[in-house]
Amino acid sequence: MSLILVLNCGSSSLKFALLEPSNQSTVLSGLAEKLFEDEPRLIVTDGEGKQAGPLPGQGHAVAMRGILEALRSRGLLEQVSSVGHRVVHGGERFRQATRITPEVVAQIEACVPLAPLHNPANLEGIRGAMEAFPGLPHVAVFDTAFHQTMPPHAYRYALPEVLYREHGVRRYGFHGTSHQYVTRRAAELLGIPLEHSAFVSAHLGNGCSITAVKGGRSVDTSMGLTPLEGLVMGTRSGDVDPGIHAFLAENLGLSLREVTEVLNKGSGLLGLSGLSNDMRELERAAAEGHAGARLALEVFCYRLAKYVAAMCVPLGRLDALIFTGGIGENSSLVREKVLGQLGILGFRLEPEQNARTVRGQAGPITAEGSPLALVVPTNEELMIAWETRAVLA
Ligand code: ADP
């Protein structure tokens, strides 16, 4: 067997999965968490179930050695052929997945100003893994790469040219692996060649973004320079008037750091509802009459419906609107509310199909004669494994 270890390294946690890409199976997966707290721990899920244990110290390198041990003790270590790393920001330098060399590490470092919260953690993961698995090829798979096919009129902000040219201020887009995976899968499910397909893909998880994908290539997306732009998210505001920064600074005395914190961590579903960033909880509270939860749901769905319509502009034709991510795959309520506002495009829901298509089910949720809306469960780890294999082939 030739297994690929997929790593997704955050600032305080490290998610991993061991995949057999040719038959699309996950042999083992897990999470090293609380990496800088008193009791860091490793949770591993395999065929036998879930096991949790303490890690012998703090930090990413210790976590990586813990993962190595977990593989060794299960007799899997020898079967690992390569390592695929999720990297959030590849700037304009990385248009596709790339084998990691010292030069590539330096170029990922050069993208840190574009993703100061994410790229440093991704780099920690890369360094730790290269130390733990020195004999294996490592590949970086970028969240932004899939969107590098956007044309300038979609990625440029109406800002002075020098900000783009000298400082890289433009729209990059994120969730690329997910949008790429679900659009490929949708083309397969519908039996149409990817090169001739036209999809709008809505990835709705804790972070949310929507992408227009024409012929298998991203032509527009809702996230921008950072993952803050666009849709309403769990704790992120999505689109706001850029004048809000100055307003908050001048009238409330907030620093730039505090404004960034409010927009990233205290806004979105959480900010609107005053209750939670979790869609399940908001659905329950809204059903019980909680006004904040109801408003949060309405704003979330209305913003999303507006964006679906907008993303049809560059496509010309629509083969399907795709819902994915924790909310997209499970919330029939959100899907119903969104399609209910898209009568202008002819969308009509098929309620039973919509209610049934949850928990990992894929399939259509629209009525006969309506444009198609599909639920397609995402699998970012598998996409990263495929990309890793392709780069090394
Ligand atoms: P991440 O972006 O962190 O990977 P997920 O894709 O798992 O997150 O999505 C998390 C979101 O999905 C949360 O808002 C969660 O409430 C929502 N979600 C998961 N299951 C359901 C469900 N059955 N109904 C509604 N929302 C759900």
Short mmCIF file of C-alpha atoms and ligand atoms in Angstrom, two decimals:
data_model
loop_
_atom_site.label_atom_id
_atom_site.label_comp_id
_atom_site.label_asym_id
_atom_site.label_seq_id
_atom_site.Cartn_x
_atom_site.Cartn_y
_atom_site.Cartn_z
CA MET A 1 0.00 0.00 0.00
CA SER A 2 1.13 3.54 -0.69
CA LEU A 3 -0.37 5.85 1.92
CA ILE A 4 -0.29 9.64 2.05
CA LEU A 5 -0.15 11.49 5.34
CA VAL A 6 -2.14 14.73 5.13
CA LEU A 7 -1.36 17.43 7.69
CA ASN A 8 -3.35 20.55 8.52
CA CYS A 9 -1.46 22.55 11.07
CA GLY A 10 -3.08 25.38 13.04
CA SER A 11 -1.54 27.61 15.71
CA SER A 12 -2.52 25.35 18.61
CA SER A 13 -3.63 22.13 16.96
CA LEU A 14 -2.60 19.72 14.23
CA LYS A 15 -5.13 17.68 12.27
CA PHE A 16 -3.91 14.67 10.35
CA ALA A 17 -5.23 11.87 8.18
CA LEU A 18 -3.63 8.88 6.55
CA LEU A 19 -5.21 8.14 3.19
CA GLU A 20 -5.06 5.53 0.48
CA PRO A 21 -5.83 7.88 -2.44
CA SER A 22 -6.49 5.28 -5.10
CA ASN A 23 -9.43 3.72 -3.27
CA GLN A 24 -10.27 6.96 -1.43
CA SER A 25 -10.17 5.35 2.00
CA THR A 26 -9.01 6.94 5.24
CA VAL A 27 -6.90 4.46 7.20
CA LEU A 28 -6.53 6.65 10.26
CA SER A 29 -7.15 10.23 11.30
CA GLY A 30 -6.68 12.36 14.33
CA LEU A 31 -5.94 15.58 16.11
CA ALA A 32 -3.10 16.81 18.31
CA GLU A 33 -4.55 19.65 20.33
CA LYS A 34 -3.89 22.17 23.11
CA LEU A 35 -0.31 22.19 21.84
CA PHE A 36 0.73 25.11 24.06
CA GLU A 37 -1.41 24.38 27.10
CA ASP A 38 -0.55 22.37 30.23
CA GLU A 39 -1.81 19.06 28.91
CA PRO A 40 -1.34 18.70 25.17
CA ARG A 41 -2.92 15.53 23.85
CA LEU A 42 -3.21 13.31 20.82
CA ILE A 43 -6.49 11.78 19.65
CA VAL A 44 -6.30 9.02 17.03
CA THR A 45 -9.26 7.41 15.27
CA ASP A 46 -8.73 4.16 13.38
CA GLY A 47 -10.61 0.96 12.60
CA GLU A 48 -10.60 0.09 16.32
CA GLY A 49 -12.21 3.36 17.42
CA LYS A 50 -10.94 6.49 19.10
CA GLN A 51 -8.00 6.69 21.50
CA ALA A 52 -6.78 9.76 23.35
CA GLY A 53 -3.49 10.11 25.18
CA PRO A 54 -1.19 12.83 26.56
CA LEU A 55 1.70 14.22 24.53
CA PRO A 56 5.06 14.35 26.36
CA GLY A 57 5.52 18.09 25.84
CA GLN A 58 4.38 21.26 24.11
CA GLY A 59 4.62 22.40 20.51
CA HIS A 60 4.30 21.18 16.96
CA ALA A 61 7.51 19.11 16.85
CA VAL A 62 6.42 17.01 19.85
CA ALA A 63 2.98 16.53 18.28
CA MET A 64 4.59 15.40 15.05
CA ARG A 65 6.70 12.81 16.89
CA GLY A 66 3.49 11.65 18.61
CA ILE A 67 1.87 11.12 15.21
CA LEU A 68 4.97 9.26 14.02
CA GLU A 69 4.73 6.95 17.05
CA ALA A 70 1.00 6.40 16.46
CA LEU A 71 1.81 5.26 12.91
CA ARG A 72 4.76 3.11 14.02
CA SER A 73 2.80 1.34 16.76
CA ARG A 74 0.13 0.39 14.22
CA GLY A 75 2.68 -0.93 11.73
CA LEU A 76 1.74 1.80 9.24
CA LEU A 77 4.92 3.85 9.18
CA GLU A 78 6.62 1.84 6.43
CA GLN A 79 3.62 2.28 4.17
CA VAL A 80 3.64 6.08 4.22
CA SER A 81 5.02 7.26 0.87
CA SER A 82 4.62 11.04 1.11
CA VAL A 83 3.28 13.91 3.18
CA GLY A 84 0.80 16.55 1.93
CA HIS A 85 0.59 19.82 3.85
CA ARG A 86 -2.31 22.22 3.76
CA VAL A 87 -0.92 25.73 3.41
CA VAL A 88 -3.36 28.62 3.63
CA HIS A 89 -1.70 31.35 1.57
CA GLY A 90 0.46 30.88 -1.49
CA GLY A 91 0.11 34.45 -2.80
CA GLU A 92 0.59 34.80 -6.55
CA ARG A 93 3.70 32.65 -6.43
CA PHE A 94 1.90 29.32 -6.09
CA ARG A 95 -0.63 28.51 -8.79
CA GLN A 96 -0.60 24.81 -7.92
CA ALA A 97 0.53 22.28 -5.35
CA THR A 98 4.33 22.18 -5.11
CA ARG A 99 6.98 19.82 -3.77
CA ILE A 100 8.60 21.38 -0.72
CA THR A 101 12.24 22.42 -0.96
CA PRO A 102 14.15 24.96 1.19
CA GLU A 103 13.36 27.55 -1.52
CA VAL A 104 9.64 26.75 -1.34
CA VAL A 105 9.74 27.11 2.45
CA ALA A 106 11.30 30.57 1.98
CA GLN A 107 8.57 31.51 -0.49
CA ILE A 108 5.83 30.36 1.91
CA GLU A 109 7.55 32.50 4.53
CA ALA A 110 7.42 35.45 2.13
CA CYS A 111 3.60 35.02 2.10
CA VAL A 112 3.36 35.42 5.91
CA PRO A 113 2.33 39.11 5.71
CA LEU A 114 -0.69 37.96 3.65
CA ALA A 115 -1.74 35.37 6.25
CA PRO A 116 -0.09 36.26 9.55
CA LEU A 117 -2.47 34.03 11.53
CA HIS A 118 -2.13 30.93 9.35
CA ASN A 119 1.10 30.62 7.37
CA PRO A 120 3.42 30.65 10.44
CA ALA A 121 1.54 27.66 11.88
CA ASN A 122 1.62 25.87 8.51
CA LEU A 123 5.39 26.43 8.43
CA GLU A 124 5.75 25.02 11.95
CA GLY A 125 3.96 21.92 10.72
CA ILE A 126 6.19 21.64 7.66
CA ARG A 127 9.38 21.97 9.71
CA GLY A 128 8.20 19.49 12.33
CA ALA A 129 7.12 16.97 9.71
CA MET A 130 10.33 17.27 7.68
CA GLU A 131 12.23 16.53 10.88
CA ALA A 132 10.00 13.60 11.83
CA PHE A 133 9.76 12.17 8.29
CA PRO A 134 13.10 13.17 6.71
CA GLY A 135 13.13 10.44 4.07
CA LEU A 136 9.75 11.27 2.52
CA PRO A 137 8.77 13.79 -0.15
CA HIS A 138 6.64 16.65 1.23
CA VAL A 139 4.16 18.63 -0.86
CA ALA A 140 2.45 21.96 -0.08
CA VAL A 141 -1.18 22.27 -1.19
CA PHE A 142 -2.41 25.86 -1.07
CA ASP A 143 -5.92 27.10 -0.22
CA THR A 144 -5.39 29.99 -2.60
CA ALA A 145 -3.92 28.12 -5.60
CA PHE A 146 -7.22 27.02 -7.16
CA HIS A 147 -8.29 30.68 -7.41
CA GLN A 148 -5.20 31.81 -9.30
CA THR A 149 -7.18 31.34 -12.53
CA MET A 150 -9.46 34.30 -11.68
CA PRO A 151 -9.23 37.10 -14.24
CA PRO A 152 -7.96 40.53 -13.14
CA HIS A 153 -11.43 42.09 -13.24
CA ALA A 154 -12.46 39.58 -10.54
CA TYR A 155 -9.36 39.72 -8.36
CA ARG A 156 -8.45 43.41 -8.47
CA TYR A 157 -9.81 45.85 -5.90
CA ALA A 158 -10.63 49.35 -7.11
CA LEU A 159 -7.62 50.69 -5.24
CA PRO A 160 -4.46 52.51 -6.40
CA GLU A 161 -2.48 50.24 -8.71
CA VAL A 162 0.67 50.58 -6.63
CA LEU A 163 -0.99 48.71 -3.74
CA TYR A 164 -1.41 45.73 -6.01
CA ARG A 165 1.90 45.96 -7.80
CA GLU A 166 4.16 46.57 -4.82
CA HIS A 167 2.20 45.07 -1.94
CA GLY A 168 0.10 42.30 -3.46
CA VAL A 169 -3.21 43.85 -2.37
CA ARG A 170 -5.77 41.88 -4.41
CA ARG A 171 -8.36 39.19 -3.91
CA TYR A 172 -6.86 35.69 -3.51
CA GLY A 173 -9.72 33.50 -2.29
CA PHE A 174 -9.52 30.47 0.02
CA HIS A 175 -11.10 27.00 0.53
CA GLY A 176 -9.62 26.18 -2.88
CA THR A 177 -9.21 22.45 -2.19
CA SER A 178 -12.84 22.14 -1.14
CA HIS A 179 -14.26 24.05 -4.12
CA GLN A 180 -12.06 22.05 -6.45
CA TYR A 181 -13.06 18.72 -4.90
CA VAL A 182 -16.83 19.30 -4.88
CA THR A 183 -16.96 20.70 -8.42
CA ARG A 184 -15.00 17.70 -9.74
CA ARG A 185 -17.32 15.40 -7.83
CA ALA A 186 -20.43 17.22 -9.08
CA ALA A 187 -19.29 16.87 -12.71
CA GLU A 188 -18.76 13.15 -12.05
CA LEU A 189 -22.18 12.76 -10.40
CA LEU A 190 -23.90 14.58 -13.27
CA GLY A 191 -21.88 12.79 -15.92
CA ILE A 192 -20.68 15.99 -17.60
CA PRO A 193 -17.06 16.66 -18.62
CA LEU A 194 -15.42 19.02 -16.12
CA GLU A 195 -14.05 21.17 -19.00
CA HIS A 196 -17.60 22.02 -20.05
CA SER A 197 -19.14 22.40 -16.59
CA ALA A 198 -20.39 25.56 -14.85
CA PHE A 199 -20.93 25.49 -11.09
CA VAL A 200 -21.48 27.79 -8.17
CA SER A 201 -19.95 26.12 -5.12
CA ALA A 202 -20.93 27.26 -1.61
CA HIS A 203 -18.61 25.98 1.13
CA LEU A 204 -20.40 26.66 4.41
CA GLY A 205 -18.45 25.58 7.48
CA ASN A 206 -17.12 27.74 10.30
CA GLY A 207 -15.58 29.76 7.50
CA CYS A 208 -17.82 30.27 4.46
CA SER A 209 -17.05 31.10 0.86
CA ILE A 210 -18.68 30.79 -2.54
CA THR A 211 -16.95 30.31 -5.88
CA ALA A 212 -17.91 30.42 -9.55
CA VAL A 213 -16.18 27.50 -11.29
CA LYS A 214 -16.23 27.38 -15.09
CA GLY A 215 -14.65 24.46 -16.93
CA GLY A 216 -13.06 23.30 -13.67
CA ARG A 217 -11.38 26.67 -13.07
CA SER A 218 -12.21 29.28 -10.45
CA VAL A 219 -13.39 32.49 -12.14
CA ASP A 220 -14.58 34.39 -9.07
CA THR A 221 -14.85 33.84 -5.33
CA SER A 222 -16.17 35.67 -2.30
CA MET A 223 -13.09 35.71 -0.04
CA GLY A 224 -10.44 38.31 -0.71
CA LEU A 225 -7.00 39.37 0.46
CA THR A 226 -7.88 37.57 3.69
CA PRO A 227 -10.58 35.00 4.56
CA LEU A 228 -12.69 37.79 6.06
CA GLU A 229 -14.45 39.04 2.93
CA GLY A 230 -17.76 37.81 1.57
CA LEU A 231 -20.34 35.62 3.26
CA VAL A 232 -21.43 35.77 6.90
CA MET A 233 -19.41 33.14 8.83
CA GLY A 234 -19.37 31.62 12.32
CA THR A 235 -17.49 34.49 13.95
CA ARG A 236 -16.35 36.51 10.90
CA SER A 237 -18.36 39.42 9.57
CA GLY A 238 -17.86 38.84 5.85
CA ASP A 239 -18.48 42.03 3.81
CA VAL A 240 -18.68 45.27 5.74
CA ASP A 241 -18.27 48.88 4.69
CA PRO A 242 -14.49 49.45 4.75
CA GLY A 243 -15.35 52.75 6.47
CA ILE A 244 -16.24 50.73 9.58
CA HIS A 245 -12.58 50.58 10.61
CA ALA A 246 -12.28 54.37 10.80
CA PHE A 247 -15.68 54.70 12.46
CA LEU A 248 -14.76 52.23 15.22
CA ALA A 249 -11.33 53.79 15.70
CA GLU A 250 -12.57 57.36 15.86
CA ASN A 251 -15.78 56.87 17.82
CA LEU A 252 -14.98 53.92 20.08
CA GLY A 253 -11.23 54.40 20.30
CA LEU A 254 -10.52 50.86 19.07
CA SER A 255 -7.03 50.06 17.83
CA LEU A 256 -6.56 48.34 14.45
CA ARG A 257 -5.80 45.12 16.27
CA GLU A 258 -9.08 45.40 18.21
CA VAL A 259 -11.10 46.10 15.06
CA THR A 260 -9.53 43.06 13.40
CA GLU A 261 -10.38 40.99 16.48
CA VAL A 262 -14.03 42.13 16.45
CA LEU A 263 -14.45 41.43 12.74
CA ASN A 264 -12.76 38.00 12.90
CA LYS A 265 -13.74 36.61 16.27
CA GLY A 266 -16.80 38.48 17.55
CA SER A 267 -18.94 38.96 14.45
CA GLY A 268 -20.82 36.73 12.00
CA LEU A 269 -23.42 34.35 13.44
CA LEU A 270 -22.00 34.83 16.93
CA GLY A 271 -22.08 38.61 16.81
CA LEU A 272 -25.52 38.85 15.27
CA SER A 273 -27.16 36.29 17.57
CA GLY A 274 -25.31 37.20 20.75
CA LEU A 275 -25.61 33.47 21.41
CA SER A 276 -23.43 31.14 19.36
CA ASN A 277 -21.39 30.63 16.20
CA ASP A 278 -22.81 27.11 15.84
CA MET A 279 -25.57 26.76 13.25
CA ARG A 280 -27.14 23.77 15.04
CA GLU A 281 -27.55 25.76 18.22
CA LEU A 282 -28.92 28.76 16.32
CA GLU A 283 -31.49 26.61 14.52
CA ARG A 284 -32.68 25.24 17.86
CA ALA A 285 -32.79 28.69 19.48
CA ALA A 286 -34.54 30.24 16.46
CA ALA A 287 -37.22 27.52 16.63
CA GLU A 288 -37.78 28.48 20.27
CA GLY A 289 -38.20 32.13 19.28
CA HIS A 290 -34.76 33.59 20.11
CA ALA A 291 -34.75 36.89 18.19
CA GLY A 292 -30.96 37.11 17.79
CA ALA A 293 -30.73 33.56 16.45
CA ARG A 294 -33.52 34.28 13.96
CA LEU A 295 -31.83 37.42 12.74
CA ALA A 296 -28.47 35.67 12.42
CA LEU A 297 -30.08 32.97 10.26
CA GLU A 298 -31.85 35.54 8.08
CA VAL A 299 -28.74 37.64 7.49
CA PHE A 300 -26.66 34.51 6.79
CA CYS A 301 -29.14 33.17 4.21
CA TYR A 302 -29.91 36.50 2.56
CA ARG A 303 -26.21 37.31 2.08
CA LEU A 304 -25.65 33.84 0.68
CA ALA A 305 -28.59 34.10 -1.76
CA LYS A 306 -27.30 37.47 -3.02
CA TYR A 307 -23.87 35.93 -3.59
CA VAL A 308 -25.30 32.93 -5.44
CA ALA A 309 -26.94 35.31 -7.90
CA ALA A 310 -23.74 37.33 -8.21
CA MET A 311 -21.61 34.24 -8.87
CA CYS A 312 -23.85 33.31 -11.82
CA VAL A 313 -22.66 36.44 -13.66
CA PRO A 314 -19.29 35.07 -14.81
CA LEU A 315 -20.71 31.65 -15.68
CA GLY A 316 -23.28 32.44 -18.34
CA ARG A 317 -24.89 29.06 -17.68
CA LEU A 318 -25.38 27.09 -14.46
CA ASP A 319 -25.13 23.28 -14.28
CA ALA A 320 -25.65 23.25 -10.52
CA LEU A 321 -25.44 25.20 -7.31
CA ILE A 322 -23.43 23.06 -4.88
CA PHE A 323 -23.81 23.10 -1.08
CA THR A 324 -20.97 21.72 1.02
CA GLY A 325 -19.25 22.10 4.44
CA GLY A 326 -20.85 21.34 7.81
CA ILE A 327 -23.77 23.74 7.23
CA GLY A 328 -24.14 23.10 3.50
CA GLU A 329 -24.17 19.33 3.98
CA ASN A 330 -26.49 19.25 6.98
CA SER A 331 -28.72 22.28 7.30
CA SER A 332 -31.85 21.71 5.22
CA LEU A 333 -33.20 24.88 6.81
CA VAL A 334 -30.40 27.08 5.44
CA ARG A 335 -30.71 25.49 1.98
CA GLU A 336 -34.48 26.02 2.01
CA LYS A 337 -34.15 29.66 3.02
CA VAL A 338 -31.49 30.34 0.40
CA LEU A 339 -33.31 28.71 -2.51
CA GLY A 340 -36.54 30.37 -1.34
CA GLN A 341 -34.93 33.73 -2.12
CA LEU A 342 -33.67 32.66 -5.54
CA GLY A 343 -36.99 32.42 -7.38
CA ILE A 344 -35.60 35.04 -9.76
CA LEU A 345 -33.24 32.33 -11.08
CA GLY A 346 -36.07 29.78 -11.18
CA PHE A 347 -34.98 27.69 -8.16
CA ARG A 348 -37.66 25.52 -6.59
CA LEU A 349 -36.87 23.21 -3.68
CA GLU A 350 -37.91 19.55 -3.42
CA PRO A 351 -38.64 19.52 0.35
CA GLU A 352 -38.42 15.78 1.04
CA GLN A 353 -35.22 15.37 -0.90
CA ASN A 354 -33.82 18.41 0.90
CA ALA A 355 -34.73 17.01 4.32
CA ARG A 356 -33.22 13.63 3.46
CA THR A 357 -29.91 14.84 2.00
CA VAL A 358 -27.90 15.28 5.21
CA ARG A 359 -25.05 13.58 7.12
CA GLY A 360 -22.77 12.79 4.23
CA GLN A 361 -25.44 12.11 1.60
CA ALA A 362 -24.92 13.58 -1.86
CA GLY A 363 -27.70 14.43 -4.27
CA PRO A 364 -30.12 16.94 -5.77
CA ILE A 365 -32.52 18.94 -3.59
CA THR A 366 -34.48 20.79 -6.28
CA ALA A 367 -37.78 20.02 -8.02
CA GLU A 368 -38.23 18.89 -11.66
CA GLY A 369 -37.77 21.82 -14.01
CA SER A 370 -35.84 23.91 -11.48
CA PRO A 371 -32.15 24.73 -12.01
CA LEU A 372 -30.24 22.09 -10.12
CA ALA A 373 -29.02 22.50 -6.53
CA LEU A 374 -26.87 19.64 -5.26
CA VAL A 375 -25.43 18.64 -1.91
CA VAL A 376 -21.88 17.31 -2.30
CA PRO A 377 -19.96 16.39 0.88
CA THR A 378 -16.47 17.83 0.74
CA ASN A 379 -13.26 15.90 1.39
CA GLU A 380 -10.36 18.31 1.63
CA GLU A 381 -7.97 15.64 2.95
CA LEU A 382 -8.61 13.43 -0.07
CA MET A 383 -8.11 16.37 -2.45
CA ILE A 384 -4.80 17.18 -0.72
CA ALA A 385 -3.78 13.51 -1.06
CA TRP A 386 -4.68 13.52 -4.77
CA GLU A 387 -2.75 16.74 -5.33
CA THR A 388 0.24 15.35 -3.44
CA ARG A 389 0.21 12.20 -5.55
CA ALA A 390 -0.14 14.22 -8.77
CA VAL A 391 2.83 16.46 -7.95
CA LEU A 392 5.04 13.46 -7.21
CA ALA A 393 3.89 11.35 -10.17
P1 ADP B 1 -14.94 23.72 9.70
O1 ADP B 1 -15.09 24.88 8.77
O2 ADP B 1 -14.33 24.10 11.02
O3 ADP B 1 -14.38 22.48 9.06
P2 ADP B 1 -17.52 22.38 9.50
O4 ADP B 1 -17.42 22.26 8.03
O5 ADP B 1 -17.52 21.14 10.32
O6 ADP B 1 -16.45 23.38 10.11
O7 ADP B 1 -18.87 23.19 9.81
C1 ADP B 1 -19.23 23.58 11.08
C2 ADP B 1 -20.62 24.19 11.02
O8 ADP B 1 -21.53 23.20 10.52
C3 ADP B 1 -21.13 24.63 12.38
O9 ADP B 1 -21.80 25.88 12.25
C4 ADP B 1 -22.14 23.56 12.70
O10 ADP B 1 -23.17 24.01 13.53
C5 ADP B 1 -22.69 23.23 11.32
N1 ADP B 1 -23.43 21.97 11.34
C6 ADP B 1 -22.95 20.72 11.53
N2 ADP B 1 -23.98 19.83 11.57
C7 ADP B 1 -25.12 20.54 11.40
C8 ADP B 1 -26.51 20.21 11.35
N3 ADP B 1 -26.93 18.95 11.49
N4 ADP B 1 -27.39 21.21 11.15
C9 ADP B 1 -26.97 22.49 11.02
N5 ADP B 1 -25.69 22.86 11.06
C10 ADP B 1 -24.77 21.91 11.24
#
